[in-house]
CSV table of C-alpha atoms and ligand atoms in Angstrom, one decimal:
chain,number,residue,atom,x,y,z
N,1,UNK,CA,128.6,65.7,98.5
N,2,UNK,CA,129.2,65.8,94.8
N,3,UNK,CA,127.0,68.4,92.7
N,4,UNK,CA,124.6,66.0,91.6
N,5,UNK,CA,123.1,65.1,95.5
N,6,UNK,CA,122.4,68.9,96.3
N,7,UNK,CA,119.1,69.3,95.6
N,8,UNK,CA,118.2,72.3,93.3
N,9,UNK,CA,116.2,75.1,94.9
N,10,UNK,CA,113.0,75.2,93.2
N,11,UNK,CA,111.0,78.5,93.1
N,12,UNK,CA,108.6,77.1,94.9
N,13,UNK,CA,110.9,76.4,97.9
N,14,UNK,CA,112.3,80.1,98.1
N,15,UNK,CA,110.7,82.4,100.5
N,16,UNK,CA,108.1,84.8,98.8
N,17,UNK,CA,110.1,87.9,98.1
N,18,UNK,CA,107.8,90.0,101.1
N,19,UNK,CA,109.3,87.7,103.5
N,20,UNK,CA,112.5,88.8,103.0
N,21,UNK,CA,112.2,93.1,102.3
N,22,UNK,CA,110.1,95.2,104.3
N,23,UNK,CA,108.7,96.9,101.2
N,24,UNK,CA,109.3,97.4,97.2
N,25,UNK,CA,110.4,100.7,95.6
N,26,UNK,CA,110.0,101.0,92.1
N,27,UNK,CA,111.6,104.6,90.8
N,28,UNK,CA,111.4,105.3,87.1
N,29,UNK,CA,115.0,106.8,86.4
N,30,UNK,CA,118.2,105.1,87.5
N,31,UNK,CA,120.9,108.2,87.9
N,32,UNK,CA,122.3,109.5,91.0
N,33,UNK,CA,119.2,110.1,93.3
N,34,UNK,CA,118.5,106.4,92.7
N,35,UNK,CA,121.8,105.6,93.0
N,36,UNK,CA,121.4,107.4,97.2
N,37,UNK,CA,118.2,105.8,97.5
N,38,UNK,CA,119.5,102.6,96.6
N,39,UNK,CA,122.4,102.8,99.5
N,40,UNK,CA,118.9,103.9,101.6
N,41,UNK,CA,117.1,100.7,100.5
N,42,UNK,CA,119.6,98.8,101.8
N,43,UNK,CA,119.8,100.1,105.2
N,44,UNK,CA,115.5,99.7,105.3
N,45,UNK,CA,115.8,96.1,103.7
N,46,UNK,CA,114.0,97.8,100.9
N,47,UNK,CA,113.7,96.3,97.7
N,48,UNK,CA,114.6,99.1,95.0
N,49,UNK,CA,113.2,98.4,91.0
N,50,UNK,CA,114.5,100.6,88.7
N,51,UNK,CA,113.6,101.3,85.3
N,52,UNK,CA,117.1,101.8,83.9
N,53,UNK,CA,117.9,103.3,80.6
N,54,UNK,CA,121.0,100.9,80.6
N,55,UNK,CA,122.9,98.8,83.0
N,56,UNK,CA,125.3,100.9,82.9
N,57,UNK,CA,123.4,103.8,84.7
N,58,UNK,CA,124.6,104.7,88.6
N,59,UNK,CA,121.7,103.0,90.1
N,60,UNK,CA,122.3,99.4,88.6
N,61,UNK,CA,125.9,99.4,89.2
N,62,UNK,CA,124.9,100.2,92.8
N,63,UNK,CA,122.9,97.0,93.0
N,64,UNK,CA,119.3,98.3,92.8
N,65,UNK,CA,116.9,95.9,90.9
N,66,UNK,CA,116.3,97.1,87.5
N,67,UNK,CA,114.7,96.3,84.5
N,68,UNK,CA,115.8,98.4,81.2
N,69,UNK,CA,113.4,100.5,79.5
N,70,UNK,CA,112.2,104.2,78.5
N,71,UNK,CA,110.1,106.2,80.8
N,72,UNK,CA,108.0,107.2,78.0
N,73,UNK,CA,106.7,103.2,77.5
N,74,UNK,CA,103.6,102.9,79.6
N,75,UNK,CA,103.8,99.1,79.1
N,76,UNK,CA,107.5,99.3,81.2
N,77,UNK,CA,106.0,101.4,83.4
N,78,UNK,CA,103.0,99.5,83.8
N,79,UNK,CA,105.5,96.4,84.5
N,80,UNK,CA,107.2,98.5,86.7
N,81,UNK,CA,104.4,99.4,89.1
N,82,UNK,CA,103.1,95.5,89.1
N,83,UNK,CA,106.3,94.1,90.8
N,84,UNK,CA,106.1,96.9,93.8
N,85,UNK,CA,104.3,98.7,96.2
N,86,UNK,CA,104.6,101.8,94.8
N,87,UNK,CA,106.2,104.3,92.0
N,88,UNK,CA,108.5,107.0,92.5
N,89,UNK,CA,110.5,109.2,90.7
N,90,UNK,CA,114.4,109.8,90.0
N,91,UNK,CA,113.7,112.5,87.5
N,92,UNK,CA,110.6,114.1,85.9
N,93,UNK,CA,110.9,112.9,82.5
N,94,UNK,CA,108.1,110.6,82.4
N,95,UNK,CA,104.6,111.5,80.8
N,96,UNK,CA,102.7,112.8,83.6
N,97,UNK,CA,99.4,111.0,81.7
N,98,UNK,CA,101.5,107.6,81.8
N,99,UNK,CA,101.8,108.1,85.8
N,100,UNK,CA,97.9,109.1,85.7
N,101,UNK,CA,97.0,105.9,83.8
N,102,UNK,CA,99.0,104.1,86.4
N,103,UNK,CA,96.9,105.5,89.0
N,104,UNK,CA,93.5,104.6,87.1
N,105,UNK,CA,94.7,101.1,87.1
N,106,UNK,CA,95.1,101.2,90.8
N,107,UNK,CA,98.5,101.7,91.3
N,108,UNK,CA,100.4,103.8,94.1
N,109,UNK,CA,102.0,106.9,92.5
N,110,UNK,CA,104.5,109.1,94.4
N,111,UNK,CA,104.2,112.1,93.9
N,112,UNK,CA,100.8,112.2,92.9
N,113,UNK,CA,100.4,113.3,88.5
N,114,UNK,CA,99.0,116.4,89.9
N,115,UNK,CA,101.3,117.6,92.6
N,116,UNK,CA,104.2,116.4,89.6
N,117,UNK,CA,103.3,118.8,87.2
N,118,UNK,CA,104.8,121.3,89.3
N,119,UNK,CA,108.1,119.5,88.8
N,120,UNK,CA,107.1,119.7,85.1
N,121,UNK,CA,106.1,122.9,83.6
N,122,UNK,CA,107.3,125.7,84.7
N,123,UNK,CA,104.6,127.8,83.3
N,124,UNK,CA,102.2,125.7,85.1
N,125,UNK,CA,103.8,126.3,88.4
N,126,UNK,CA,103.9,129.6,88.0
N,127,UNK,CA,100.3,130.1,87.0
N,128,UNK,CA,99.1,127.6,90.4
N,129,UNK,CA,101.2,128.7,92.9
N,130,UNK,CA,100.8,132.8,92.0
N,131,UNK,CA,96.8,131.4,92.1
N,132,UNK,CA,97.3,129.7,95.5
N,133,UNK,CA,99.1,133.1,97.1
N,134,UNK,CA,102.8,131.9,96.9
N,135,UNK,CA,105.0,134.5,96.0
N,136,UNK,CA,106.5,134.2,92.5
N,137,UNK,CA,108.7,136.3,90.0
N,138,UNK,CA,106.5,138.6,87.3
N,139,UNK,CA,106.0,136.2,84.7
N,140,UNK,CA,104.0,135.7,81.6
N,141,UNK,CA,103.4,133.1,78.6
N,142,UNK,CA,105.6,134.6,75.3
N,143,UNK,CA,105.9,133.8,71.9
N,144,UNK,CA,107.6,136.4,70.1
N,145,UNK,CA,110.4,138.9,71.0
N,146,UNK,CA,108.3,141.9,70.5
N,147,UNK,CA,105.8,140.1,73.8
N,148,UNK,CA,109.0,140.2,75.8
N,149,UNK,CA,109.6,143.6,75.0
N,150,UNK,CA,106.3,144.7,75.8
N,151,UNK,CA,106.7,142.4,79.6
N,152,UNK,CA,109.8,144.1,79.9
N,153,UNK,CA,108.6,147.7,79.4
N,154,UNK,CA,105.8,146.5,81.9
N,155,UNK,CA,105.2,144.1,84.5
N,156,UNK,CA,108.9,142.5,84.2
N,157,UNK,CA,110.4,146.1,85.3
N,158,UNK,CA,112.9,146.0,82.4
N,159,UNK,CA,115.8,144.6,80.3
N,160,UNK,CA,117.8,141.9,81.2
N,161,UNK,CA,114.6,139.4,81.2
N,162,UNK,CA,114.8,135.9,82.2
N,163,UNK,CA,113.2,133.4,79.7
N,164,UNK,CA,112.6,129.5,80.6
N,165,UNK,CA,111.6,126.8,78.6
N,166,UNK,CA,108.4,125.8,80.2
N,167,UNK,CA,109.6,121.6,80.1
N,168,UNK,CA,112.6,119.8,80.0
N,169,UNK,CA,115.1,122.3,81.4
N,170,UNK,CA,117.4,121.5,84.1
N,171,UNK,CA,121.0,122.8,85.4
N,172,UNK,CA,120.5,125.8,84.0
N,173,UNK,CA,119.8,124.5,79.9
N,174,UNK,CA,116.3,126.1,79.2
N,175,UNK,CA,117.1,129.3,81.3
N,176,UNK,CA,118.3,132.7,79.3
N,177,UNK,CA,118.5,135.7,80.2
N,178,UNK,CA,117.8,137.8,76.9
N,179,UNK,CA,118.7,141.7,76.6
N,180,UNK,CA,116.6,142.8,74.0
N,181,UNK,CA,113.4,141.6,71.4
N,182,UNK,CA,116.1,140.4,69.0
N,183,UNK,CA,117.9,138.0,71.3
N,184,UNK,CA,114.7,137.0,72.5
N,185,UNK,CA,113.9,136.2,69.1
N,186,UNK,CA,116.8,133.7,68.9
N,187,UNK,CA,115.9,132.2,72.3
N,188,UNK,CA,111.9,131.3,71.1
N,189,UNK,CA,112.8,130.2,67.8
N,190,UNK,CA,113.9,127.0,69.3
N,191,UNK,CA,110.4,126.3,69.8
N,192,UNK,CA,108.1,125.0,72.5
N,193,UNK,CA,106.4,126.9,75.0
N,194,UNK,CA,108.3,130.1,77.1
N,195,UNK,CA,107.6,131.6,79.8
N,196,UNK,CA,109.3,135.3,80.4
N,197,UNK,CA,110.1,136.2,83.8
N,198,UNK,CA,111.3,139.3,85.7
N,199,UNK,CA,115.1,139.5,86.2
N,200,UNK,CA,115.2,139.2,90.0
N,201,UNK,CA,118.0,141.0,92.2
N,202,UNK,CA,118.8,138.0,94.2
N,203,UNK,CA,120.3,138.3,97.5
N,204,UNK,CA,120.8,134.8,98.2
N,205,UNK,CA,119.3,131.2,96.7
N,206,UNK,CA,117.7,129.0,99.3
N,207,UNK,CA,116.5,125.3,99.2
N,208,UNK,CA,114.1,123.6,101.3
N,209,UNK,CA,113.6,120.2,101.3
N,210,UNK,CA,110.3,118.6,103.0
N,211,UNK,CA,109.0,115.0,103.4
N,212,UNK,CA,105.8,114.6,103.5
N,213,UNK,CA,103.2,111.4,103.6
N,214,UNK,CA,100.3,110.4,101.9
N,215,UNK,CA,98.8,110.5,104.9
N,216,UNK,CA,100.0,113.9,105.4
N,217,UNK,CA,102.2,114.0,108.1
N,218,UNK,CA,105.3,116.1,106.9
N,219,UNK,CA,108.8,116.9,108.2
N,220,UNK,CA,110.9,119.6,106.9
N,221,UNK,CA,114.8,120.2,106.9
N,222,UNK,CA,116.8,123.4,108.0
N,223,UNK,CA,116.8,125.9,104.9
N,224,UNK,CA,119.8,125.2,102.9
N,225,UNK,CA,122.0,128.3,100.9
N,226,UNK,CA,122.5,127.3,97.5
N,227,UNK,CA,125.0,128.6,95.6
N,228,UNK,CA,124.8,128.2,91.1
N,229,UNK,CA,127.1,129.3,88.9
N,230,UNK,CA,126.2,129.3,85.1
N,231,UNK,CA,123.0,128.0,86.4
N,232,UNK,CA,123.9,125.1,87.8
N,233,UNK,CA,124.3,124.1,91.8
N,234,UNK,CA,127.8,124.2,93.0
N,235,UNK,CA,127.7,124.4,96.2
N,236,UNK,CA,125.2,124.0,99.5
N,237,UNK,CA,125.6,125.7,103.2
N,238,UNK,CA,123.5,124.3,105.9
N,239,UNK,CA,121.7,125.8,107.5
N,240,UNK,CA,121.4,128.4,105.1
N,241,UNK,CA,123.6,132.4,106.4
N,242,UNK,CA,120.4,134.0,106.4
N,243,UNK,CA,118.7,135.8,109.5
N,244,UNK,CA,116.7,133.0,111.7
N,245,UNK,CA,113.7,135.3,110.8
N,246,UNK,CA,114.2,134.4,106.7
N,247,UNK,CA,115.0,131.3,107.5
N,248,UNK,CA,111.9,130.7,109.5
N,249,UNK,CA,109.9,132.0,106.4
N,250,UNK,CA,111.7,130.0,104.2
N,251,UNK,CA,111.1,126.7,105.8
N,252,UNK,CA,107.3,127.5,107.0
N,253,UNK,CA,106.5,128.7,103.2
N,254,UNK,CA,108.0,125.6,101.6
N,255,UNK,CA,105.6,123.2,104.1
N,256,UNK,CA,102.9,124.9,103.2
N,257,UNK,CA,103.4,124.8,99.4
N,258,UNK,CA,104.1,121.2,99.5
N,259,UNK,CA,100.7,120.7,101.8
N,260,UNK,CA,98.9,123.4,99.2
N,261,UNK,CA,100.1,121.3,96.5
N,262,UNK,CA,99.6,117.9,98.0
N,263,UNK,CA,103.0,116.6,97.8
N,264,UNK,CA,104.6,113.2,98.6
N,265,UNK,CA,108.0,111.7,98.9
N,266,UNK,CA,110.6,114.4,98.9
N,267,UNK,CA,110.1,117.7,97.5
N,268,UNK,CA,112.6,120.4,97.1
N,269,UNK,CA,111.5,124.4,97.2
N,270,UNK,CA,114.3,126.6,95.3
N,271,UNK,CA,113.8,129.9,96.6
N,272,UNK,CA,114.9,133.9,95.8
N,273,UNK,CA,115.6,136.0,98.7
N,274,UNK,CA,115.7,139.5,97.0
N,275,UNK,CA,117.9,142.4,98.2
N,276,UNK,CA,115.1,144.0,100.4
N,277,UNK,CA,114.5,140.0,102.3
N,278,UNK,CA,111.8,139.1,100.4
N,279,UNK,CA,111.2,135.1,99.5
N,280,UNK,CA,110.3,134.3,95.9
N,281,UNK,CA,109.3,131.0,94.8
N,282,UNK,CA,111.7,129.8,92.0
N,283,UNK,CA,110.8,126.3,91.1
N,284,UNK,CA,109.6,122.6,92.7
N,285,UNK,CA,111.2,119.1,92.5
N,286,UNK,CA,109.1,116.6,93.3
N,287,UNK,CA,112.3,114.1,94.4
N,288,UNK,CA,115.1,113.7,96.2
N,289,UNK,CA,117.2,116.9,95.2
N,290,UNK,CA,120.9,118.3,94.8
N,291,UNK,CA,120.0,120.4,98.0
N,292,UNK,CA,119.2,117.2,99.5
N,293,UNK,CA,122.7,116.2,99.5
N,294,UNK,CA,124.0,117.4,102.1
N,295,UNK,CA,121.7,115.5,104.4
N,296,UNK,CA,123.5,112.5,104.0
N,297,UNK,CA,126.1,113.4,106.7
N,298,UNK,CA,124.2,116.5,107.8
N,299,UNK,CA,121.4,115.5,109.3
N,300,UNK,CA,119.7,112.8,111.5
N,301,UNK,CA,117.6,111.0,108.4
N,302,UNK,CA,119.1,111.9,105.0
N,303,UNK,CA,117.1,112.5,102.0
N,304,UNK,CA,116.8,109.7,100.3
N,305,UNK,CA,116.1,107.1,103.5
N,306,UNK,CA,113.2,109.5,104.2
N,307,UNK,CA,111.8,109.5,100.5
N,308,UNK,CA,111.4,105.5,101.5
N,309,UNK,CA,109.7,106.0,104.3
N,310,UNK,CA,107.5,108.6,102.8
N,311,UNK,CA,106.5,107.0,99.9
N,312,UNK,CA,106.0,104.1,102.0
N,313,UNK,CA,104.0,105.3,104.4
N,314,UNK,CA,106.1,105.0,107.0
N,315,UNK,CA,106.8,107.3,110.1
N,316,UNK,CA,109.5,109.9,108.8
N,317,UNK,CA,112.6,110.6,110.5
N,318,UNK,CA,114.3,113.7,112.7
N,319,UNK,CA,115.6,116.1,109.9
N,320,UNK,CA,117.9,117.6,112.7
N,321,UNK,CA,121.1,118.4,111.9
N,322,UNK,CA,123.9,117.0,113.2
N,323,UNK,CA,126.8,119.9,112.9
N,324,UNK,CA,126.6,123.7,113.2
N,325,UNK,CA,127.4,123.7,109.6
N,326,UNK,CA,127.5,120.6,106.8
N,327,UNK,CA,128.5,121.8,103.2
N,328,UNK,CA,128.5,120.4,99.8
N,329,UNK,CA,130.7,120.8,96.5
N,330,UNK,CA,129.4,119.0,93.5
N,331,UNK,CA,132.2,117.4,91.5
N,332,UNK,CA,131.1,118.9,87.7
N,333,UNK,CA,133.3,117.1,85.0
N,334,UNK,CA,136.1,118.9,83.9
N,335,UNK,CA,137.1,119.3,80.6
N,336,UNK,CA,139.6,116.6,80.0
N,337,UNK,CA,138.4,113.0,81.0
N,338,UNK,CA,139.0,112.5,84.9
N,339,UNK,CA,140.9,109.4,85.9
N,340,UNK,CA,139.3,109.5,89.5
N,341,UNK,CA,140.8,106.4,90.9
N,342,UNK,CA,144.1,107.8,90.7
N,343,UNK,CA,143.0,111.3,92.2
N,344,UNK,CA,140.9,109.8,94.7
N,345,UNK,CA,143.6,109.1,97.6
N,346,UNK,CA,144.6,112.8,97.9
N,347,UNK,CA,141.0,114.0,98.3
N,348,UNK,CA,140.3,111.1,101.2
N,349,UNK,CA,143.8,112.8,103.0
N,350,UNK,CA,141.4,115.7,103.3
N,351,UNK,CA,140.3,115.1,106.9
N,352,UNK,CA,136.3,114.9,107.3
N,353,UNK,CA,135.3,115.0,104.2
N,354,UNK,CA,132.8,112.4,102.9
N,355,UNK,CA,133.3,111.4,99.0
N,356,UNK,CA,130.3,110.1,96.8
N,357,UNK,CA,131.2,109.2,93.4
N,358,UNK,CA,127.9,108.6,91.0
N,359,UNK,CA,129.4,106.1,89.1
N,360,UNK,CA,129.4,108.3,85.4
N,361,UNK,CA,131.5,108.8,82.8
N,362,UNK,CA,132.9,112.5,82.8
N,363,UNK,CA,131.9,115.3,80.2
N,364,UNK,CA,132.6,118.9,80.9
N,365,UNK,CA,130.1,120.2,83.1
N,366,UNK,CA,128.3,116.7,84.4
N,367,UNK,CA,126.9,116.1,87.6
N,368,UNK,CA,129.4,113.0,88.6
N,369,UNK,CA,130.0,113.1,92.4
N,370,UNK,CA,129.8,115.6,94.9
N,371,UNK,CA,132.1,115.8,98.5
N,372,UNK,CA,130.4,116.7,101.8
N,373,UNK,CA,132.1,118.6,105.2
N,374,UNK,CA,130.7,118.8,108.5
N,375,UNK,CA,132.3,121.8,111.1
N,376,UNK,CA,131.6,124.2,113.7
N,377,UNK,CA,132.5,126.8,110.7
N,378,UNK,CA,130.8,127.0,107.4
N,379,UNK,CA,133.7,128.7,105.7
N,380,UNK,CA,136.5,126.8,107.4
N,381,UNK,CA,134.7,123.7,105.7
N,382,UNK,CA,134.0,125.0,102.6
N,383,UNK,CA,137.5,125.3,102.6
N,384,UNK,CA,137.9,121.7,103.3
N,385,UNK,CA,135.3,120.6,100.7
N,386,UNK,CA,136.5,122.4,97.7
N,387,UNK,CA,140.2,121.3,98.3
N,388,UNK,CA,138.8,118.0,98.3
N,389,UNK,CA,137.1,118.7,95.0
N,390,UNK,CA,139.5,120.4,93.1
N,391,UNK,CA,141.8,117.4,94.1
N,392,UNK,CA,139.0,114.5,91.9
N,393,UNK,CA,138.4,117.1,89.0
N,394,UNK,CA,139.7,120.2,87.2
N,395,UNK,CA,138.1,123.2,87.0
N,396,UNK,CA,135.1,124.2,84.4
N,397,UNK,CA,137.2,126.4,82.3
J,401,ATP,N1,114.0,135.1,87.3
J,401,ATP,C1,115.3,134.9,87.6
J,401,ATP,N2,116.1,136.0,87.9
J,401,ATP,C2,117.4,135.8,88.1
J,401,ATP,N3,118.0,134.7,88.1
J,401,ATP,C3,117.3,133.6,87.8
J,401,ATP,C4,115.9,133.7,87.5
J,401,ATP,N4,115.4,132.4,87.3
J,401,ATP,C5,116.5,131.6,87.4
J,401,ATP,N5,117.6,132.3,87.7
J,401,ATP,C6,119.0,131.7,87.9
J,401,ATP,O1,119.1,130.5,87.1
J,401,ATP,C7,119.2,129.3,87.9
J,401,ATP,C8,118.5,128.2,87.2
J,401,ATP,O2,117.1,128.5,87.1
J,401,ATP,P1,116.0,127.3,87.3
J,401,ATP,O3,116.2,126.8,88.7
J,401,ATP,O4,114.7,127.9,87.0
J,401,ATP,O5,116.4,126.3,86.2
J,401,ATP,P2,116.7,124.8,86.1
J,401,ATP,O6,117.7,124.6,84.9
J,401,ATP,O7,115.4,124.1,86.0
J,401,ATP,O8,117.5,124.4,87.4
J,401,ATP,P3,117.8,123.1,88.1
J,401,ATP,O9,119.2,122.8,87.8
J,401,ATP,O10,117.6,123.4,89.5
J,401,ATP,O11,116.8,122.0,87.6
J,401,ATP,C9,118.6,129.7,89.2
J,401,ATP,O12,119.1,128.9,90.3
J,401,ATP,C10,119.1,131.2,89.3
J,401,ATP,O13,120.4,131.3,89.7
J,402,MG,MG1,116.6,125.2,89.7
């Protein structure tokens, strides 16, 4: 048969693309979470669309659909939501009116505009949340250092006080804790809105991580212990060393938020416990979530195949887990450039541990992988996991 007899396929001949996946994902964002939900997609014969910033990002070089453009474009994200079911989210970086519009014109959002502002603003999470009941840190709206004092000599029960930058923060940038009026000063001439907030005495930092349906069925995960340093996650514990009572509490407050709020697709709950066991709400992520992580091996349905089938609809999946204890250790960039295929090898000798690599280029402090272990000890393997880690990169400082 030479080239010329084989007839060429014509559009018209191929099957319609719903014949051959069960559903279409678009997810504004293309970095790690889409990168996990893209392996997900896979196993669900889900198509995945992202809108990439470049086809370079972790997602596309995973094999998820893309098209390149910004999430602040509404005509990308309009073209977005036109080619699937329904819109999710890889990060919250997007407009929330753009997402609104999208809804207007018909579209399927997930989350919902309203239940992502939560995910947004800070200061608007604070103020809905302490209005719904949920227990939050003393916080207040500031614009001057001599307004922080006057929190601090007041509600915020003294110096060191926590100020966050009501948008755009994340691992840890937009979060200072400020001594005095002067330093708070420095902090709020950066500009844009601040919210102050009561230094809390934290015991222990807890994660929840819930499913939960437009149709609102939900499903919630074991309380996971987080553990930040320089405010950033470094590593995860599941379930979370915390009396079964707190962790009860933990895991029945974060359902009810995310019903109170009206939350679909994954949300994560970062939660305080103080020194005397009381739960404070910290912040909401309306996506899949570091804390998820360690679902991937650690429980019956990770993360990121149930943010499919929640989005989607779909029945959600046992959030079991599968190991008296499943920890993570996020690989952070060190501060040389990491040649990971030559370190790799020594980490997989590591017995049990699972490696994900995100696919990024290193700088000091990224996000770029993170190694999971599954044991009947948590410490025995932590152990495990950070040998593992300390073999792929070097450490921060
Ligand atoms: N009020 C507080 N009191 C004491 N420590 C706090 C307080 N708020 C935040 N922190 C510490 O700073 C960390 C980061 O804060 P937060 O989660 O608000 O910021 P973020 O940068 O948005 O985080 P993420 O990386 O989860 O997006 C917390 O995990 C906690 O360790
Ligand atoms: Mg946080």
């Amino acid at each position: 048969v030479t080239e010329a007899q084989v007839p060429a396929v014509s559009a018209a001949t191929r099957a319609p693309a719903s014949h051959l996946t069960t559903g279409r994902v678009g997810m504004v964002g293309a970095g790690q979470l889409a990168r996990m939900t893209q392996r997900a997609a896979i196993d669900l014969g889900v198509h995945l669309e992202v809108l990439a910033a470049s086809a370079d990002d972790p997602a596309v070089t995973a094999g998820a659909g893309y098209r390149i453009g910004s999430p602040d474009d509404l005509d990308a994200l309009r073209g977005l939501a036109a080619d699937v079911d329904v819109v999710t989210l890889d990060h919250e970086l997007v407009p929330n009116e753009h997402l609104r519009a999208l809804v207007e014109a018909g579209h399927r959002v997930a989350p919902d505009p309203a239940a992502l502002a939560f995910g947004q603003d800070k200061q608007h999470a604070r103020r809905e949340l302490a209005a719904l009941g949920f227990p939050v840190p003393a916080f207040t709206t500031v614009s001057s250092g001599a307004e922080v004092a006057a929190f601090a000599d007041g509600e915020g029960g003294g110096w060191p006080v926590v100020l966050k930058a009501a948008r755009g923060g994340y691992d840890g940038r937009g979060v200072e804790v400020v001594v005095d009026a002067a330093d708070a000063d420095e902090v709020l001439r950066r500009g844009g809105t601040w919210i102050a907030e009561a230094h809390v005495d934290i015991a222990t930092e807890l994660a929840v991580v819930v499913a939960r349906r437009p149709s609102g069925e939900a499903a919630t995960y074991p309380v996971v212990e987080t553990v930040q340093r320089d405010g950033i996650c470094v590593e995860l514990v599941l379930p979370a060393r915390v009396d079964t009572e707190v962790a009860r509490r933990a895991e029945a407050l974060a359902t009810d938020i995310v019903a109170a709020i009206d939350g679909t697709g994954i949300v994560a709950t970062e939660l305080f416990v103080t020194g005397s066991g009381e739960l404070l709400v910290n912040e909401l992520a309306l996506r899949p979530h570091n804390s998820g992580h360690v679902t991937i091996e650690g429980a019956v349905t990770s993360q990121f195949h149930q943010h499919l089938r929640a989005v989607l609809d779909w029945p959600l999946g046992a959030t079991d887990a599968v190991a008296p204890a499943a920890v993570m250790v996020n690989l952070l960039g060190g501060p040389a450039p990491t040649d990971l295929g030559a370190r790799l090898p020594s980490a997989l000798a590591i017995p049990g541990v699972a490696v994900h690599l995100y696919g990024k280029v290193s700088r000091p402090g990224r996000k770029i992988g993170h190694v999971t272990a599954l044991g009947d000890d948590a410490d025995e393997a932590l152990e495990r996991a950070r040998e593992a880690a300390s073999r792929l990169v070097d450490p921060q400082d």
